[in-house]
Coordinates of C-alpha atoms in Angstrom, one line a residue:
M1 CA -4.8 8.6 16.6
G2 CA -2.4 7.3 14.0
G3 CA -4.2 4.1 13.6
V4 CA -7.5 5.9 13.2
F5 CA -6.1 7.9 10.2
G6 CA -4.9 4.6 8.7
A7 CA -8.3 3.1 9.1
I8 CA -9.8 6.1 7.3
F9 CA -7.4 5.5 4.4
L10 CA -8.3 1.8 4.1
T11 CA -12.0 2.5 4.3
T12 CA -11.8 5.2 1.6
Q13 CA -9.7 2.9 -0.6
S14 CA -12.2 0.0 -0.3
V15 CA -15.1 2.2 -1.2
T16 CA -13.5 4.3 -4.0
V17 CA -11.3 1.9 -6.0
P18 CA -14.1 -0.4 -7.1
I19 CA -16.0 2.7 -8.5
V20 CA -13.3 4.8 -10.1
G21 CA -10.3 2.4 -10.4
V22 CA -6.8 2.4 -8.9
A23 CA -5.4 5.1 -11.2
V24 CA -7.9 7.9 -10.2
F25 CA -7.6 6.9 -6.6
A26 CA -3.8 7.0 -6.7
V27 CA -3.8 10.5 -8.2
G28 CA -6.3 11.8 -5.7
I29 CA -4.5 10.3 -2.7
I30 CA -1.1 11.7 -3.8
A31 CA -2.5 15.1 -4.5
G32 CA -4.2 15.1 -1.1
Q33 CA -1.1 13.9 0.7
T34 CA 1.3 16.3 -0.9
T35 CA -1.0 19.2 -0.2
G36 CA -1.6 18.1 3.4
S37 CA 2.0 17.4 4.1
L38 CA 3.1 20.9 2.9
I39 CA 0.6 22.4 5.4
I40 CA 1.6 20.0 8.2
D41 CA 5.2 20.9 7.8
R42 CA 4.4 24.6 7.6
L43 CA 2.5 24.4 10.9
G44 CA 5.4 22.5 12.5
I45 CA 3.2 19.6 13.7
G46 CA 5.9 17.1 13.1
A47 CA 9.1 16.7 15.2
S48 CA 11.2 18.1 12.3
G49 CA 10.0 21.6 13.1
I50 CA 8.6 24.3 10.7
H51 CA 9.2 24.1 7.0
L52 CA 8.1 27.1 5.0
I53 CA 6.1 26.6 1.8
T54 CA 8.8 27.8 -0.6
W55 CA 8.4 27.8 -4.4
Q56 CA 10.7 24.8 -4.5
R57 CA 8.5 22.7 -2.2
A58 CA 5.3 23.8 -4.0
T59 CA 6.9 22.9 -7.4
A60 CA 8.0 19.5 -6.0
G61 CA 4.4 18.8 -4.9
V62 CA 3.0 19.5 -8.4
L63 CA 5.8 17.3 -9.9
A64 CA 4.8 14.5 -7.5
V65 CA 1.3 14.5 -8.7
L66 CA 2.5 14.7 -12.3
A67 CA 4.8 11.7 -11.8
V68 CA 1.8 9.6 -10.6
V69 CA -0.3 10.7 -13.5
V70 CA 2.4 9.8 -16.0
G71 CA 3.2 6.5 -14.2
I72 CA -0.4 5.2 -14.4
A73 CA -1.5 7.0 -17.6
N74 CA -2.3 3.8 -19.3
Q75 CA -4.8 2.8 -16.6
F76 CA -7.3 5.6 -16.8
Q77 CA -10.7 4.8 -18.0
A78 CA -13.8 6.9 -18.6
V79 CA -16.1 6.0 -15.7
S80 CA -19.0 7.8 -14.1
G81 CA -18.3 9.6 -10.9
I82 CA -14.6 10.1 -11.7
V83 CA -14.6 13.7 -10.4
W84 CA -16.3 12.8 -7.1
G85 CA -14.1 9.7 -6.7
A86 CA -10.9 11.8 -7.2
L87 CA -12.2 14.4 -4.8
F88 CA -13.1 11.8 -2.2
A89 CA -9.6 10.3 -2.5
F90 CA -8.0 13.8 -2.3
I91 CA -9.8 14.5 0.9
A92 CA -8.8 11.2 2.4
G93 CA -5.1 11.8 1.4
F94 CA -5.3 15.2 3.0
I95 CA -6.8 13.9 6.2
V96 CA -4.3 11.1 6.8
T97 CA -1.2 13.3 6.5
P98 CA -1.2 14.2 10.2
Q99 CA -0.7 10.5 10.9
Q100 CA 3.0 10.6 9.9
A101 CA 3.6 13.7 12.0
I102 CA 1.9 12.2 15.1
N103 CA 3.6 8.9 14.7
G104 CA 7.0 10.6 14.5
R105 CA 6.4 12.4 17.8
V106 CA 5.0 9.3 19.5
A107 CA 8.0 7.2 18.4
I108 CA 10.4 9.8 19.8
A109 CA 8.5 9.9 23.1
G110 CA 8.4 6.1 23.3
R111 CA 11.9 5.7 21.9
S112 CA 10.9 2.9 19.6
P113 CA 9.3 3.1 16.1
F114 CA 8.4 -0.6 16.3
A115 CA 6.4 -0.1 19.5
L116 CA 4.7 2.9 17.8
A117 CA 3.8 0.7 14.8
F118 CA 2.3 -2.0 17.1
V119 CA 0.1 0.6 18.9
N120 CA -0.8 2.2 15.6
F121 CA -1.9 -1.1 14.0
L122 CA -3.8 -2.1 17.2
G123 CA -5.8 1.2 17.1
G124 CA -6.4 0.8 13.4
A125 CA -7.6 -2.8 13.9
I126 CA -10.1 -1.7 16.5
V127 CA -11.5 1.0 14.3
M128 CA -11.7 -1.3 11.2
T129 CA -13.4 -4.0 13.4
G130 CA -16.0 -1.4 14.4
V131 CA -16.5 -0.3 10.7
S132 CA -16.9 -4.0 9.6
L133 CA -19.5 -4.7 12.3
C134 CA -21.5 -1.6 11.4
G135 CA -21.4 -2.8 7.8
L136 CA -22.6 -6.2 8.7
L137 CA -25.4 -4.9 11.0
F138 CA -26.7 -1.9 9.2
A139 CA -25.5 -2.1 5.5
N140 CA -26.2 -5.7 4.8
L141 CA -22.5 -6.3 3.9
R142 CA -21.1 -9.8 3.7
F143 CA -17.6 -11.3 3.7
N144 CA -17.0 -13.4 0.6
D145 CA -14.3 -16.1 0.7
V146 CA -12.0 -14.2 3.1
W147 CA -9.2 -16.8 2.8
G148 CA -9.6 -17.4 -0.9
A149 CA -6.9 -14.9 -2.1
P150 CA -3.3 -15.9 -3.0
W151 CA -0.8 -16.1 -0.2
W152 CA 0.9 -12.8 -1.1
A153 CA -2.4 -10.9 -0.6
Y154 CA -2.0 -11.4 3.1
V155 CA 1.5 -9.9 3.5
G156 CA 0.3 -6.3 3.1
G157 CA 0.0 -5.9 6.8
L158 CA 3.6 -6.8 7.3
F159 CA 4.7 -4.2 4.7
G160 CA 2.4 -1.7 6.3
F161 CA 4.0 -2.3 9.7
L162 CA 7.5 -1.8 8.2
L163 CA 6.3 1.4 6.4
V164 CA 4.9 2.9 9.6
S165 CA 8.1 2.0 11.5
A166 CA 10.2 3.6 8.8
A167 CA 8.1 6.7 8.7
A168 CA 8.3 7.1 12.5
W169 CA 12.1 7.2 12.1
V170 CA 12.4 9.3 9.0
V171 CA 9.7 11.9 9.4
P172 CA 11.3 13.6 12.4
V173 CA 14.4 14.1 10.4
L174 CA 13.2 15.0 6.9
G175 CA 9.6 16.2 7.5
V176 CA 6.3 14.8 6.3
F177 CA 6.5 16.3 2.8
V178 CA 9.8 14.9 1.8
F179 CA 8.9 11.5 3.3
T180 CA 5.7 11.6 1.1
L181 CA 7.8 12.2 -2.0
I182 CA 10.2 9.4 -1.1
S183 CA 7.2 7.0 -0.6
V184 CA 5.9 7.9 -4.1
L185 CA 9.4 7.1 -5.4
G186 CA 9.4 3.8 -3.6
S187 CA 6.0 2.9 -5.1
I188 CA 7.1 3.8 -8.6
G189 CA 10.4 1.9 -8.2
A190 CA 8.6 -1.2 -6.9
A191 CA 6.3 -1.0 -10.0
L192 CA 9.3 -0.9 -12.3
L193 CA 11.0 -3.8 -10.5
F194 CA 7.9 -6.0 -10.7
D195 CA 7.4 -5.2 -14.4
L196 CA 11.1 -6.2 -14.9
L197 CA 11.1 -9.4 -12.8
L198 CA 7.5 -10.5 -12.7
P199 CA 5.7 -9.1 -15.7
I200 CA 1.9 -9.8 -15.8
N201 CA 0.5 -11.1 -19.0
G202 CA 3.7 -10.4 -20.8
N203 CA 3.7 -6.7 -20.1
Q204 CA 7.0 -4.9 -20.6
V205 CA 8.4 -1.9 -18.7
G206 CA 6.6 1.1 -20.1
W207 CA 8.3 4.4 -20.8
N208 CA 5.8 6.1 -18.6
L209 CA 7.2 4.4 -15.4
V210 CA 10.8 5.4 -16.3
V211 CA 9.7 9.0 -16.9
S212 CA 7.6 9.0 -13.8
A213 CA 10.6 7.8 -11.7
A214 CA 12.8 10.6 -13.2
I215 CA 10.1 13.2 -12.4
I216 CA 9.8 12.2 -8.8
L217 CA 13.6 12.1 -8.4
L218 CA 13.6 15.7 -9.7
A219 CA 10.8 16.6 -7.2
I220 CA 12.8 15.2 -4.3
A221 CA 15.9 17.1 -5.3
I222 CA 14.0 20.4 -5.7
A223 CA 12.2 19.9 -2.4
R224 CA 15.4 19.3 -0.5
R225 CA 16.9 22.5 -1.9
G226 CA 13.9 24.4 -0.8
S227 CA 13.8 23.0 2.8

Protein backbone atom coordinates (compact mmCIF):
# COMPACT_ATOMS: atom_id res chain seq x y z
CA MET A 1 0.00 0.00 0.00
CA GLY A 2 2.88 2.37 0.71
CA GLY A 3 3.87 2.43 -2.95
CA VAL A 4 0.30 3.27 -3.94
CA PHE A 5 0.32 6.34 -1.69
CA GLY A 6 3.64 7.39 -3.21
CA ALA A 7 2.17 7.06 -6.69
CA ILE A 8 -0.75 9.28 -5.64
CA PHE A 9 1.74 11.93 -4.50
CA LEU A 10 3.72 11.84 -7.76
CA THR A 11 0.60 11.99 -9.90
CA THR A 12 -0.76 14.95 -7.93
CA GLN A 13 2.58 16.74 -8.17
CA SER A 14 2.77 16.20 -11.93
CA VAL A 15 -0.73 17.59 -12.46
CA THR A 16 -0.72 20.46 -9.94
CA VAL A 17 2.76 22.02 -10.18
CA PRO A 18 2.51 23.07 -13.87
CA ILE A 19 -0.76 24.86 -13.07
CA VAL A 20 -0.18 26.63 -9.73
CA GLY A 21 3.62 26.42 -9.32
CA VAL A 22 5.94 24.76 -6.81
CA ALA A 23 5.29 27.27 -4.01
CA VAL A 24 1.54 26.74 -3.76
CA PHE A 25 1.97 22.98 -4.14
CA ALA A 26 4.58 22.87 -1.35
CA VAL A 27 2.39 24.80 1.09
CA GLY A 28 -0.64 22.63 0.32
CA ILE A 29 1.30 19.39 0.65
CA ILE A 30 2.94 20.34 3.97
CA ALA A 31 -0.37 21.56 5.39
CA GLY A 32 -1.98 18.27 4.40
CA GLN A 33 0.88 16.16 5.73
CA THR A 34 1.06 17.93 9.10
CA THR A 35 -2.70 17.67 9.56
CA GLY A 36 -2.79 14.05 8.46
CA SER A 37 0.21 13.03 10.55
CA LEU A 38 -1.33 14.55 13.68
CA ILE A 39 -4.42 12.41 13.12
CA ILE A 40 -2.44 9.27 12.21
CA ASP A 41 -0.40 9.57 15.42
CA ARG A 42 -3.55 10.23 17.46
CA LEU A 43 -5.15 7.06 16.12
CA GLY A 44 -1.99 5.07 16.84
CA ILE A 45 -1.74 3.65 13.32
CA GLY A 46 2.06 3.85 13.41
CA ALA A 47 4.31 1.56 15.44
CA SER A 48 5.23 4.38 17.86
CA GLY A 49 1.81 4.15 19.52
CA ILE A 50 -0.77 6.83 20.30
CA HIS A 51 0.31 10.50 20.46
CA LEU A 52 -2.35 12.86 21.75
CA ILE A 53 -2.98 16.10 19.85
CA THR A 54 -1.65 18.49 22.49
CA TRP A 55 -1.51 22.25 22.09
CA GLN A 56 2.25 21.93 21.57
CA ARG A 57 1.85 19.54 18.64
CA ALA A 58 -0.94 21.61 17.10
CA THR A 59 1.20 24.74 17.42
CA ALA A 60 4.15 22.92 15.84
CA GLY A 61 1.96 21.97 12.88
CA VAL A 62 0.95 25.60 12.30
CA LEU A 63 4.59 26.67 12.59
CA ALA A 64 5.63 24.05 10.02
CA VAL A 65 3.23 25.47 7.44
CA LEU A 66 4.39 29.00 8.33
CA ALA A 67 8.02 27.94 7.84
CA VAL A 68 7.26 26.70 4.33
CA VAL A 69 5.33 29.87 3.47
CA VAL A 70 8.24 32.05 4.65
CA GLY A 71 10.83 29.88 2.89
CA ILE A 72 9.19 30.18 -0.53
CA ALA A 73 7.57 33.60 -0.11
CA ASN A 74 9.44 34.98 -3.12
CA GLN A 75 8.09 32.26 -5.43
CA PHE A 76 4.36 32.96 -5.16
CA GLN A 77 2.64 34.21 -8.28
CA ALA A 78 -0.92 35.26 -8.94
CA VAL A 79 -2.30 32.43 -11.05
CA SER A 80 -5.80 31.28 -11.79
CA GLY A 81 -6.97 28.23 -9.89
CA ILE A 82 -4.58 28.83 -7.00
CA VAL A 83 -7.19 27.97 -4.35
CA TRP A 84 -8.22 24.74 -6.05
CA GLY A 85 -4.58 23.83 -6.66
CA ALA A 86 -3.70 24.37 -3.00
CA LEU A 87 -6.75 22.36 -1.91
CA PHE A 88 -5.82 19.53 -4.29
CA ALA A 89 -2.27 19.50 -2.88
CA PHE A 90 -3.62 19.57 0.70
CA ILE A 91 -5.82 16.54 0.04
CA ALA A 92 -2.89 14.68 -1.55
CA GLY A 93 -0.64 15.51 1.41
CA PHE A 94 -3.34 14.34 3.81
CA ILE A 95 -3.92 11.09 1.93
CA VAL A 96 -0.24 10.05 1.74
CA THR A 97 0.44 10.37 5.49
CA PRO A 98 -0.60 6.76 6.23
CA GLN A 99 2.28 5.68 3.98
CA GLN A 100 4.89 6.43 6.65
CA ALA A 101 2.95 4.64 9.38
CA ILE A 102 2.32 1.58 7.21
CA ASN A 103 5.95 1.49 6.05
CA GLY A 104 7.18 1.60 9.63
CA ARG A 105 5.07 -1.40 10.62
CA VAL A 106 6.05 -3.38 7.51
CA ALA A 107 9.75 -2.65 8.11
CA ILE A 108 9.47 -3.94 11.68
CA ALA A 109 7.68 -7.08 10.49
CA GLY A 110 10.24 -7.64 7.72
CA ARG A 111 13.19 -6.58 9.90
CA SER A 112 14.68 -4.54 7.07
CA PRO A 113 13.88 -0.95 6.00
CA PHE A 114 15.70 -1.55 2.70
CA ALA A 115 13.55 -4.54 1.79
CA LEU A 116 10.51 -2.41 2.64
CA ALA A 117 11.76 0.38 0.38
CA PHE A 118 12.25 -2.06 -2.50
CA VAL A 119 8.71 -3.45 -2.19
CA ASN A 120 7.39 0.10 -1.77
CA PHE A 121 9.02 1.33 -4.96
CA LEU A 122 8.01 -1.81 -6.85
CA GLY A 123 4.37 -1.21 -5.94
CA GLY A 124 4.65 2.46 -6.85
CA ALA A 125 6.27 1.61 -10.19
CA ILE A 126 3.43 -0.77 -11.05
CA VAL A 127 0.80 1.86 -10.22
CA MET A 128 2.62 4.62 -12.14
CA THR A 129 2.99 2.33 -15.15
CA GLY A 130 -0.76 1.78 -15.09
CA VAL A 131 -1.42 5.52 -14.82
CA SER A 132 0.94 6.23 -17.72
CA LEU A 133 -0.68 3.61 -19.91
CA CYS A 134 -4.13 5.04 -19.17
CA GLY A 135 -2.84 8.48 -20.10
CA LEU A 136 -1.42 7.20 -23.37
CA LEU A 137 -4.52 5.23 -24.30
CA PHE A 138 -7.34 7.49 -23.14
CA ALA A 139 -5.97 11.01 -22.58
CA ASN A 140 -3.77 11.35 -25.67
CA LEU A 141 -0.68 11.98 -23.56
CA ARG A 142 2.77 11.67 -25.11
CA PHE A 143 6.26 11.27 -23.68
CA ASN A 144 8.55 14.08 -24.85
CA ASP A 145 12.32 13.53 -24.83
CA VAL A 146 12.39 11.24 -21.78
CA TRP A 147 16.21 11.11 -21.69
CA GLY A 148 16.82 14.76 -22.51
CA ALA A 149 17.11 16.03 -18.93
CA PRO A 150 20.45 16.64 -17.12
CA TRP A 151 21.99 13.61 -15.38
CA TRP A 152 21.06 14.84 -11.89
CA ALA A 153 17.37 14.76 -12.82
CA TYR A 154 17.49 10.96 -12.71
CA VAL A 155 18.88 10.53 -9.17
CA GLY A 156 15.56 11.44 -7.55
CA GLY A 157 14.62 7.78 -7.34
CA LEU A 158 17.77 6.99 -5.35
CA PHE A 159 17.08 9.79 -2.88
CA GLY A 160 13.48 8.64 -2.63
CA PHE A 161 14.67 5.12 -1.82
CA LEU A 162 16.90 6.47 0.95
CA LEU A 163 14.07 8.64 2.29
CA VAL A 164 11.63 5.73 2.48
CA SER A 165 14.28 3.58 4.19
CA ALA A 166 15.03 6.31 6.73
CA ALA A 167 11.34 6.89 7.39
CA ALA A 168 10.77 3.19 8.02
CA TRP A 169 13.48 3.31 10.68
CA VAL A 170 12.62 6.66 12.30
CA VAL A 171 8.79 6.71 12.29
CA PRO A 172 8.37 3.77 14.70
CA VAL A 173 10.50 5.71 17.19
CA LEU A 174 9.41 9.34 16.80
CA GLY A 175 6.01 9.04 15.14
CA VAL A 176 4.76 10.30 11.79
CA PHE A 177 4.25 13.92 12.86
CA VAL A 178 7.77 14.57 14.17
CA PHE A 179 9.23 12.79 11.14
CA THR A 180 7.22 15.10 8.88
CA LEU A 181 8.66 18.13 10.68
CA ILE A 182 12.20 16.76 10.37
CA SER A 183 11.61 16.19 6.64
CA VAL A 184 10.58 19.82 6.23
CA LEU A 185 13.73 20.89 8.08
CA GLY A 186 15.81 18.72 5.75
CA SER A 187 14.22 20.30 2.67
CA ILE A 188 14.85 23.81 3.95
CA GLY A 189 18.39 22.92 4.98
CA ALA A 190 19.10 21.48 1.52
CA ALA A 191 17.75 24.65 -0.09
CA LEU A 192 20.09 26.74 2.07
CA LEU A 193 23.04 24.52 1.21
CA PHE A 194 22.38 24.69 -2.52
CA ASP A 195 22.01 28.47 -2.41
CA LEU A 196 25.35 28.69 -0.61
CA LEU A 197 27.34 26.23 -2.71
CA LEU A 198 25.52 26.17 -6.07
CA PRO A 199 23.64 29.45 -6.46
CA ILE A 200 21.45 29.65 -9.56
CA ASN A 201 21.74 32.80 -11.68
CA GLY A 202 23.76 34.48 -8.96
CA ASN A 203 21.03 34.15 -6.32
CA GLN A 204 22.24 34.64 -2.76
CA VAL A 205 20.94 33.04 0.41
CA GLY A 206 17.75 34.88 1.29
CA TRP A 207 16.74 35.91 4.78
CA ASN A 208 13.51 34.00 4.28
CA LEU A 209 15.27 30.62 4.20
CA VAL A 210 17.21 31.39 7.37
CA VAL A 211 14.04 32.49 9.17
CA SER A 212 12.22 29.46 7.79
CA ALA A 213 14.85 27.09 9.18
CA ALA A 214 14.63 28.78 12.59
CA ILE A 215 10.84 28.44 12.61
CA ILE A 216 10.87 24.74 11.78
CA LEU A 217 13.54 24.10 14.43
CA LEU A 218 11.26 25.80 16.95
CA ALA A 219 8.36 23.66 15.72
CA ILE A 220 10.34 20.44 16.25
CA ALA A 221 11.37 21.51 19.75
CA ILE A 222 7.77 22.35 20.69
CA ALA A 223 6.45 19.11 19.20
CA ARG A 224 8.94 17.01 21.13
CA ARG A 225 7.93 18.70 24.39
CA GLY A 226 4.30 17.96 23.66
CA SER A 227 4.80 14.29 22.71
